[in-house]
Tab-separated table of C-alpha atoms in Angstrom:
chain	number	residue	atom	x	y	z
Z	27	MET	CA	-28.827	-120.142	54.515
Z	28	SER	CA	-31.130	-123.364	54.054
Z	29	VAL	CA	-30.631	-126.191	51.490
Z	30	ASP	CA	-32.642	-127.672	49.989
Z	31	ARG	CA	-33.999	-131.239	50.757
Z	32	SER	CA	-34.517	-132.184	46.801
Z	33	LEU	CA	-31.724	-132.819	45.419
Z	34	PRO	CA	-29.694	-134.908	47.830
Z	35	ASP	CA	-27.367	-136.269	45.330
Z	36	ARG	CA	-25.894	-132.841	44.730
Z	37	ASP	CA	-22.739	-130.861	46.370
Z	38	THR	CA	-24.179	-128.430	49.310
Z	39	GLY	CA	-21.382	-126.426	48.149
Z	40	SER	CA	-22.244	-126.258	44.212
Z	41	ILE	CA	-25.874	-125.623	46.293
Z	42	ALA	CA	-24.609	-122.472	47.490
Z	43	SER	CA	-22.554	-120.948	44.237
Z	44	GLU	CA	-25.574	-121.574	41.441
Z	45	ASP	CA	-27.955	-120.494	44.745
Z	46	GLU	CA	-25.258	-116.953	44.701
Z	47	GLY	CA	-24.433	-116.796	40.419
Z	48	TRP	CA	-28.672	-116.932	39.728
Z	49	MET	CA	-29.468	-114.536	42.757
Z	50	ARG	CA	-26.834	-111.705	41.182
Z	51	ARG	CA	-29.056	-112.274	38.830
Z	52	ALA	CA	-31.413	-111.318	40.216
Z	53	LEU	CA	-30.797	-108.188	41.698
Z	54	GLU	CA	-29.748	-107.591	38.279
Z	55	LEU	CA	-33.040	-107.746	37.509
Z	56	ALA	CA	-34.440	-105.687	40.175
Z	57	ALA	CA	-31.778	-103.085	39.894
Z	58	ARG	CA	-33.477	-101.896	36.528
Z	59	GLY	CA	-36.155	-100.297	38.725
Z	60	LEU	CA	-33.894	-98.361	40.454
Z	61	TYR	CA	-34.969	-95.928	38.932
Z	62	THR	CA	-38.624	-95.871	38.815
Z	63	ALA	CA	-40.034	-99.160	40.848
Z	64	THR	CA	-40.883	-96.428	43.984
Z	65	PRO	CA	-42.611	-96.947	46.396
Z	66	ASN	CA	-42.430	-100.226	45.595
Z	67	PRO	CA	-39.204	-102.261	45.900
Z	68	ARG	CA	-36.806	-102.944	43.582
Z	69	VAL	CA	-37.544	-106.150	42.602
Z	70	GLY	CA	-36.282	-108.908	39.587
Z	71	CYS	CA	-36.813	-112.178	39.593
Z	72	VAL	CA	-35.596	-115.135	37.359
Z	73	ILE	CA	-36.628	-118.821	36.440
Z	74	VAL	CA	-34.168	-121.550	36.057
Z	75	ARG	CA	-34.330	-125.399	35.707
Z	76	ALA	CA	-31.412	-126.681	35.109
Z	77	GLY	CA	-28.666	-124.258	34.517
Z	78	VAL	CA	-30.965	-122.612	31.543
Z	79	GLU	CA	-32.271	-119.370	32.425
Z	80	LEU	CA	-35.843	-119.991	31.400
Z	81	GLY	CA	-37.779	-116.687	32.236
Z	82	ALA	CA	-36.951	-113.376	33.788
Z	83	GLY	CA	-38.296	-109.995	34.993
Z	84	PHE	CA	-38.072	-107.267	36.907
Z	85	HIS	CA	-40.960	-104.808	39.157
Z	86	GLU	CA	-40.950	-101.110	37.091
Z	87	ARG	CA	-42.754	-99.110	38.341
Z	88	THR	CA	-45.965	-99.259	40.671
Z	89	GLY	CA	-49.210	-100.736	39.225
Z	90	ALA	CA	-47.626	-102.932	36.376
Z	91	PRO	CA	-45.986	-106.675	37.211
Z	92	HIS	CA	-44.451	-107.760	40.167
Z	93	ALA	CA	-40.940	-109.072	38.915
Z	94	GLU	CA	-42.148	-112.880	40.097
Z	95	VAL	CA	-44.895	-112.386	37.200
Z	96	ASP	CA	-43.118	-110.097	34.604
Z	97	ALA	CA	-40.578	-113.382	34.995
Z	98	LEU	CA	-43.367	-116.165	33.975
Z	99	GLY	CA	-44.555	-113.877	31.597
Z	100	ASP	CA	-41.002	-113.818	29.486
Z	101	ALA	CA	-40.631	-117.674	29.940
Z	102	ALA	CA	-43.942	-118.061	27.745
Z	103	ARG	CA	-43.237	-115.901	25.749
Z	104	ARG	CA	-40.049	-117.753	24.857
Z	105	GLY	CA	-42.077	-120.764	25.212
Z	106	HIS	CA	-40.385	-122.645	28.372
Z	107	GLU	CA	-42.694	-125.444	30.489
Z	108	VAL	CA	-41.675	-123.713	34.200
Z	109	ARG	CA	-43.310	-126.624	35.895
Z	110	GLY	CA	-40.983	-127.830	38.140
Z	111	ALA	CA	-38.672	-125.131	37.565
Z	112	THR	CA	-36.909	-123.134	40.496
Z	113	ALA	CA	-36.808	-119.574	40.510
Z	114	TYR	CA	-35.057	-116.855	42.458
Z	115	VAL	CA	-36.207	-113.437	43.454
Z	116	SER	CA	-33.875	-110.905	45.440
Z	117	LEU	CA	-37.256	-109.940	47.980
Z	118	GLU	CA	-39.914	-112.625	49.728
Z	119	PRO	CA	-43.053	-112.854	47.417
Z	120	CYS	CA	-45.667	-110.569	48.518
Z	121	ASN	CA	-48.847	-113.108	49.955
Z	122	HIS	CA	-51.645	-110.201	49.744
Z	123	THR	CA	-53.497	-108.632	46.896
Z	124	GLY	CA	-53.121	-104.818	46.084
Z	125	ARG	CA	-53.191	-103.375	42.840
Z	126	THR	CA	-51.833	-107.279	41.567
Z	127	PRO	CA	-52.462	-110.709	43.135
Z	128	PRO	CA	-50.561	-112.317	45.007
Z	129	CYS	CA	-46.708	-113.395	44.234
Z	130	SER	CA	-47.194	-116.475	45.685
Z	131	GLU	CA	-50.145	-117.338	44.248
Z	132	ALA	CA	-48.584	-116.686	40.555
Z	133	LEU	CA	-45.789	-118.844	41.605
Z	134	ILE	CA	-47.697	-121.776	43.155
Z	135	ALA	CA	-49.962	-122.017	40.276
Z	136	ALA	CA	-47.318	-122.534	38.494
Z	137	GLY	CA	-45.651	-125.719	39.648
Z	138	LEU	CA	-42.865	-124.190	40.490
Z	139	ALA	CA	-40.379	-126.961	42.887
Z	140	ARG	CA	-37.962	-124.480	44.951
Z	141	VAL	CA	-38.338	-120.703	45.443
Z	142	VAL	CA	-35.431	-119.135	46.225
Z	143	MET	CA	-35.421	-115.852	48.017
Z	144	ALA	CA	-32.331	-112.865	49.483
Z	145	MET	CA	-34.183	-111.369	52.067
Z	146	ARG	CA	-37.640	-111.463	53.754
Z	147	ASP	CA	-40.504	-109.199	53.025
Z	148	PRO	CA	-39.867	-106.263	56.089
Z	149	ASN	CA	-43.993	-105.079	54.875
Z	150	PRO	CA	-45.605	-106.425	57.234
Z	151	VAL	CA	-48.685	-106.218	54.763
Z	152	ALA	CA	-47.279	-108.244	51.963
Z	153	GLN	CA	-45.398	-110.785	54.353
Z	154	GLY	CA	-46.816	-114.525	54.932
Z	155	GLY	CA	-45.479	-115.592	50.991
Z	156	ALA	CA	-42.500	-118.067	52.138
Z	157	ALA	CA	-45.244	-119.941	54.187
Z	158	ARG	CA	-47.709	-119.910	51.568
Z	159	LEU	CA	-45.213	-121.689	49.392
Z	160	ASP	CA	-43.999	-123.907	52.759
Z	161	ALA	CA	-48.442	-124.944	52.976
Z	162	ALA	CA	-48.021	-125.356	48.552
Z	163	GLY	CA	-44.984	-127.815	48.961
Z	164	ILE	CA	-42.821	-125.689	47.228
Z	165	ALA	CA	-38.938	-125.852	49.002
Z	166	THR	CA	-38.210	-122.702	50.512
Z	167	THR	CA	-34.190	-121.095	50.693
Z	168	PHE	CA	-33.502	-118.183	51.942
Z	169	GLY	CA	-30.805	-115.560	52.929
Z	170	VAL	CA	-28.581	-116.062	49.413
Z	171	LEU	CA	-26.820	-112.029	48.745
Z	172	GLU	CA	-29.569	-110.743	51.548
Z	173	SER	CA	-27.019	-107.932	52.212
Z	174	GLU	CA	-26.674	-106.918	48.601
Z	175	ALA	CA	-30.537	-107.388	49.044
Z	176	ARG	CA	-30.919	-104.734	52.112
Z	177	GLU	CA	-28.710	-102.397	50.109
Z	178	LEU	CA	-30.677	-102.087	46.877
Z	179	ASN	CA	-33.943	-101.637	48.665
Z	180	ILE	CA	-32.435	-99.324	51.793
Z	181	GLY	CA	-35.561	-96.989	51.984
Z	182	PHE	CA	-37.834	-99.458	51.387
Z	183	VAL	CA	-37.147	-101.355	54.703
Z	184	ALA	CA	-36.662	-98.381	56.726
Z	185	ARG	CA	-40.107	-96.992	55.416
Z	186	THR	CA	-41.776	-100.051	56.060
Z	187	THR	CA	-40.056	-100.635	59.404
Z	188	ARG	CA	-39.926	-97.150	61.229
Z	189	GLY	CA	-42.260	-94.998	59.568
Z	190	SER	CA	-39.782	-92.454	57.996
Z	191	PRO	CA	-37.639	-93.087	54.801
Z	192	TRP	CA	-33.844	-92.851	54.470
Z	193	VAL	CA	-31.839	-89.712	54.935
Z	194	ARG	CA	-28.487	-89.594	52.540
Z	195	THR	CA	-27.682	-86.373	52.563
Z	196	LYS	CA	-24.910	-84.737	49.771
Z	197	LEU	CA	-22.500	-82.761	50.224
Z	198	ALA	CA	-19.502	-81.691	48.110
Z	199	ALA	CA	-16.118	-80.329	50.128
Z	200	SER	CA	-12.727	-79.752	49.452
Z	201	LEU	CA	-9.968	-81.474	51.648
Z	202	ASP	CA	-10.009	-79.012	54.484
Z	203	GLY	CA	-14.254	-80.060	54.813
Z	204	ARG	CA	-14.882	-76.630	53.158
Z	205	THR	CA	-17.952	-76.373	51.060
Z	206	ALA	CA	-18.186	-72.558	50.240
Z	207	LEU	CA	-16.575	-69.296	50.233
Z	208	LEU	CA	-17.444	-66.937	53.047
Z	209	ASP	CA	-19.473	-65.686	50.505
Z	210	GLY	CA	-21.655	-68.750	49.536
Z	211	THR	CA	-19.569	-69.437	46.021
Z	212	SER	CA	-19.739	-73.662	45.416
Z	213	GLN	CA	-19.959	-73.535	42.136
Z	214	TRP	CA	-18.112	-75.167	41.488
Z	215	ILE	CA	-15.715	-77.659	43.869
Z	216	THR	CA	-15.516	-80.615	42.769
Z	217	SER	CA	-15.255	-82.084	38.446
Z	218	ASP	CA	-18.523	-83.000	35.778
Z	219	ARG	CA	-18.214	-86.643	36.940
Z	220	ALA	CA	-18.763	-86.056	40.214
Z	221	ARG	CA	-22.141	-83.944	39.432
Z	222	ALA	CA	-22.462	-86.518	37.250
Z	223	ASP	CA	-22.669	-89.485	39.788
Z	224	GLY	CA	-24.701	-87.413	41.886
Z	225	HIS	CA	-27.090	-86.593	39.823
Z	226	ALA	CA	-27.197	-90.877	39.653
Z	227	TRP	CA	-27.675	-90.294	43.459
Z	228	ARG	CA	-31.096	-87.782	43.456
Z	229	ALA	CA	-32.981	-90.245	40.592
Z	230	ARG	CA	-32.720	-93.262	43.575
Z	231	ALA	CA	-34.208	-90.671	45.787
Z	232	CYS	CA	-38.236	-89.868	45.725
Z	233	ALA	CA	-37.941	-87.012	47.762
Z	234	ILE	CA	-35.100	-84.245	46.992
Z	235	VAL	CA	-35.521	-82.169	50.460
Z	236	THR	CA	-33.021	-78.907	50.918
Z	237	GLY	CA	-33.237	-75.785	52.570
Z	238	VAL	CA	-34.450	-71.526	51.831
Z	239	GLY	CA	-31.196	-70.621	53.224
Z	240	THR	CA	-29.742	-72.905	49.724
Z	241	VAL	CA	-32.149	-71.711	47.067
Z	242	LEU	CA	-31.450	-67.733	48.137
Z	243	THR	CA	-28.236	-68.358	47.467
Z	244	ASP	CA	-28.019	-70.845	44.420
Z	245	ASP	CA	-31.127	-70.540	43.015
Z	246	PRO	CA	-31.260	-74.364	42.570
Z	247	ARG	CA	-33.609	-76.720	40.949
Z	248	LEU	CA	-33.054	-79.783	41.833
Z	249	THR	CA	-34.005	-81.818	38.979
Z	250	VAL	CA	-32.192	-85.237	37.827
Z	251	ARG	CA	-30.020	-84.001	34.707
Z	252	HIS	CA	-27.100	-86.058	33.735
Z	253	VAL	CA	-28.702	-89.291	34.715
Z	254	GLN	CA	-31.960	-90.372	32.319
Z	255	THR	CA	-35.122	-91.190	34.309
Z	256	PRO	CA	-38.697	-91.547	33.646
Z	257	ARG	CA	-39.124	-90.136	36.936
Z	258	GLN	CA	-38.096	-86.646	38.605
Z	259	PRO	CA	-38.338	-87.323	42.715
Z	260	LEU	CA	-40.610	-85.041	45.120
Z	261	ARG	CA	-38.915	-81.648	46.411
Z	262	VAL	CA	-39.353	-79.791	49.132
Z	263	VAL	CA	-37.880	-76.688	50.872
Z	264	VAL	CA	-37.937	-76.004	54.371
Z	265	ASP	CA	-38.552	-72.194	54.862
Z	266	ARG	CA	-39.807	-71.787	58.611
Z	267	HIS	CA	-41.387	-68.580	57.313
Z	268	ALA	CA	-41.914	-68.907	53.310
Z	269	ASP	CA	-39.037	-66.190	52.643
Z	270	THR	CA	-38.613	-68.884	48.704
Z	271	PRO	CA	-39.550	-66.333	46.011
Z	272	PRO	CA	-42.296	-67.210	43.712
Z	273	GLY	CA	-39.387	-67.564	40.993
Z	274	ALA	CA	-37.267	-69.431	42.335
Z	275	LYS	CA	-36.203	-72.414	39.712
Z	276	VAL	CA	-36.778	-75.025	42.330
Z	277	LEU	CA	-40.818	-73.935	42.295
Z	278	GLY	CA	-40.923	-74.503	39.061
Z	279	ASP	CA	-43.042	-77.229	37.027
Z	280	GLY	CA	-43.775	-80.921	39.468
Z	281	SER	CA	-44.372	-81.916	42.840
Z	282	VAL	CA	-42.919	-79.176	45.405
Z	283	ILE	CA	-43.433	-79.058	48.393
Z	284	VAL	CA	-41.875	-76.033	50.832
Z	285	VAL	CA	-42.581	-76.545	54.818
Z	286	THR	CA	-43.045	-74.085	57.198
Z	287	ASP	CA	-44.529	-73.099	59.995
Z	288	GLY	CA	-47.602	-72.079	59.299
Z	289	ALA	CA	-47.521	-69.507	56.836
Z	290	ARG	CA	-48.069	-69.428	52.612
Z	291	ASN	CA	-46.862	-66.358	50.272
Z	292	PRO	CA	-49.509	-66.328	47.993
Z	293	ALA	CA	-47.483	-65.820	44.930
Z	294	TRP	CA	-46.559	-68.562	45.009
Z	295	PRO	CA	-47.141	-71.295	41.460
Z	296	ARG	CA	-50.413	-73.881	41.820
Z	297	ASN	CA	-48.312	-77.041	42.424
Z	298	VAL	CA	-46.078	-75.694	45.000
Z	299	GLU	CA	-48.099	-77.661	48.637
Z	300	THR	CA	-47.951	-76.427	51.767
Z	301	LEU	CA	-47.320	-78.108	54.828
Z	302	ALA	CA	-46.928	-76.643	57.931
Z	303	LEU	CA	-45.373	-78.126	60.872
Z	304	PRO	CA	-43.841	-75.926	63.444
Z	305	ASP	CA	-42.525	-77.681	66.567
Z	306	SER	CA	-42.822	-76.436	70.115
Z	307	ARG	CA	-39.957	-73.855	69.888
Z	308	GLY	CA	-40.574	-72.419	66.137
Z	309	ARG	CA	-39.178	-74.237	64.315
Z	310	ILE	CA	-39.944	-76.517	61.523
Z	311	ASP	CA	-40.396	-80.743	63.107
Z	312	LEU	CA	-37.966	-82.359	61.245
Z	313	ALA	CA	-39.037	-85.922	62.437
Z	314	ALA	CA	-42.623	-85.269	62.129
Z	315	MET	CA	-42.015	-83.564	57.555
Z	316	LEU	CA	-39.579	-87.164	57.311
Z	317	ARG	CA	-43.065	-89.015	58.980
Z	318	GLU	CA	-45.553	-87.186	56.573
Z	319	LEU	CA	-43.202	-87.853	53.739
Z	320	GLY	CA	-43.378	-91.491	54.829
Z	321	GLU	CA	-46.770	-91.196	55.061
Z	322	ARG	CA	-46.216	-91.191	51.208
Z	323	GLY	CA	-44.459	-93.505	50.087
Z	324	ILE	CA	-41.345	-91.672	49.809
Z	325	ASN	CA	-38.058	-94.460	50.957
Z	326	GLU	CA	-35.103	-92.687	50.283
Z	327	VAL	CA	-34.790	-88.714	51.010
Z	328	HIS	CA	-31.991	-87.373	48.975
Z	329	VAL	CA	-30.494	-83.941	50.933
Z	330	GLU	CA	-28.118	-80.599	49.506
Z	331	ALA	CA	-28.968	-78.300	51.612
Z	332	GLY	CA	-26.507	-75.684	53.197
Z	333	ALA	CA	-24.661	-76.326	57.156
Z	334	ARG	CA	-27.608	-74.929	58.821
Z	335	LEU	CA	-30.867	-77.353	57.795
Z	336	ASN	CA	-27.858	-80.784	57.859
Z	337	GLY	CA	-26.713	-79.277	61.899
Z	338	ALA	CA	-29.764	-79.318	62.139
Z	339	LEU	CA	-31.199	-83.268	59.660
Z	340	LEU	CA	-27.766	-84.793	62.193
Z	341	GLN	CA	-28.308	-83.689	65.750
Z	342	ALA	CA	-31.445	-84.658	65.844
Z	343	GLY	CA	-30.064	-88.028	64.808
Z	344	LEU	CA	-32.412	-88.340	61.502
Z	345	ILE	CA	-29.762	-88.674	58.765
Z	346	ASP	CA	-28.560	-91.964	57.715
Z	347	GLU	CA	-25.681	-91.459	55.754
Z	348	ALA	CA	-23.684	-88.642	54.082
Z	349	ILE	CA	-22.376	-89.009	50.748
Z	350	VAL	CA	-19.410	-86.503	50.302
Z	351	TYR	CA	-17.018	-85.485	47.129
Z	352	VAL	CA	-13.992	-84.611	48.340
Z	353	ALA	CA	-11.657	-82.548	45.689
Z	354	PRO	CA	-8.672	-82.787	45.827
Z	355	ARG	CA	-8.294	-78.649	46.648
Z	356	VAL	CA	-7.977	-76.645	50.208
Z	357	LEU	CA	-9.751	-73.835	50.526
Z	358	GLY	CA	-8.739	-72.647	54.150
Z	359	ASP	CA	-10.900	-70.103	56.817
Z	360	PRO	CA	-12.967	-68.015	56.429
Z	361	ALA	CA	-15.019	-70.431	55.240
Z	362	ARG	CA	-18.869	-72.853	55.508
Z	363	GLY	CA	-18.222	-76.689	56.531
Z	364	MET	CA	-20.828	-79.890	56.373
Z	365	PHE	CA	-22.577	-79.271	58.763
Z	366	GLU	CA	-23.521	-76.473	61.919
Z	367	LEU	CA	-24.159	-77.854	64.816
Z	368	PRO	CA	-27.971	-76.200	66.689
Z	369	GLU	CA	-25.927	-76.363	70.101
Z	370	PRO	CA	-23.310	-76.783	70.254
Z	371	LEU	CA	-20.634	-80.380	71.901
Z	372	ALA	CA	-19.641	-80.614	75.068
Z	373	SER	CA	-17.130	-82.642	74.648
Z	374	LEU	CA	-16.003	-85.562	72.470
Z	375	THR	CA	-17.938	-88.271	73.374
Z	376	HIS	CA	-21.234	-86.127	72.691
Z	377	ALA	CA	-19.629	-86.602	68.463
Z	378	VAL	CA	-21.635	-88.200	65.693
Z	379	PRO	CA	-20.716	-91.338	64.991
Z	380	LEU	CA	-19.829	-92.055	61.406
Z	381	TYR	CA	-18.968	-95.072	60.096
Z	382	TRP	CA	-17.146	-95.900	56.593
Z	383	HIS	CA	-19.446	-97.993	54.836
Z	384	SER	CA	-17.533	-97.538	50.868
Z	385	VAL	CA	-14.607	-94.892	48.622
Z	386	ASP	CA	-14.164	-94.379	45.882
Z	387	ARG	CA	-12.477	-93.023	42.886
Z	388	ILE	CA	-14.521	-89.923	40.588
Z	389	GLY	CA	-12.651	-88.747	38.588
Z	390	PRO	CA	-10.306	-86.644	40.000
Z	391	ASP	CA	-12.702	-86.358	43.399
Z	392	LEU	CA	-12.393	-88.935	46.125
Z	393	ARG	CA	-16.601	-90.461	47.105
Z	394	VAL	CA	-16.928	-90.502	50.569
Z	395	VAL	CA	-19.966	-92.920	52.392
Z	396	ALA	CA	-20.352	-92.235	55.596
Z	397	ARG	CA	-23.105	-94.072	58.100
Z	398	VAL	CA	-24.166	-93.075	61.662
Z	399	ALA	CA	-22.466	-95.421	63.085
Z	400	ALA	CA	-27.119	-95.820	65.404
Z	401	LYS	CA	-28.734	-96.361	62.464
Z	402	GLY	CA	-26.228	-99.537	60.924
């Protein structure tokens, strides 16, 4: 992290501490767009002079003002002059004209003296804002709370750098790793608190993916109900032979895609789009499905499926992290597990390596977030 040389008589430690404090404020603002900013990144901005907040803003939704412009507008409404002030932004200001003009130009026009950014914009289309600020004589600082900013936009980073969304699978399991009884009964292994928390993860996702097996067994709606949100994620059903019943709840109003090998049930409602993605073996090309979702601006995919689809995604290297709600109960054998791998492992050396990202108590249950080590 560079230090602003325009303040030579201030202790660099105090500058760094102040920068972190105001960047936390910017990240709090950015989080207000957690459920709504997609497909754009979640960005917050706060404008400060002499330790006083002059204006604050965040990006709420596509087409709405970006965080920097929102903060400048807030300062104007408060009657504050921002010339010579410092802006703290959780993402590098954009440098291109899309639905809105470049934020870098707005900051330059406002006469800011310094801009502190958590991270560089991973989107090659929007990059260059910091260089534009430097060229205009505005002091810039990078890397303040960068890891926190990256976590907030982990899906946007994935989509803009590799072309496919961040894939998160959610599972509810007993202490012995069972997700359902042998007959498929799974409601409810975990508590109300855990299910509500799971809906918060649904709400932040851009798309919810499930398999036809889950549809036939549980008939889920896959909508966000326990969290207030103005936006429902896209629902995607992996259904090779188009076996999803026309009256399935998941096919209700809203955006729905059924991924098949080419077949379509003519009785499906009009809101259902069919996407034919067979692979060379006649199965669904899951990697192609994720690339297609990435092209549609999907940042985060939330998987709620059975062991077969979860296992296929995991063995294909398409899962980035697993959220497992572990209930303090034992189901024993025989019962269903979490991942059914298409091809059995030849040895333990072929096991998929994970690392613990977080472990939290949610009511009587544990929420374990584990990430695939190879994906970082």
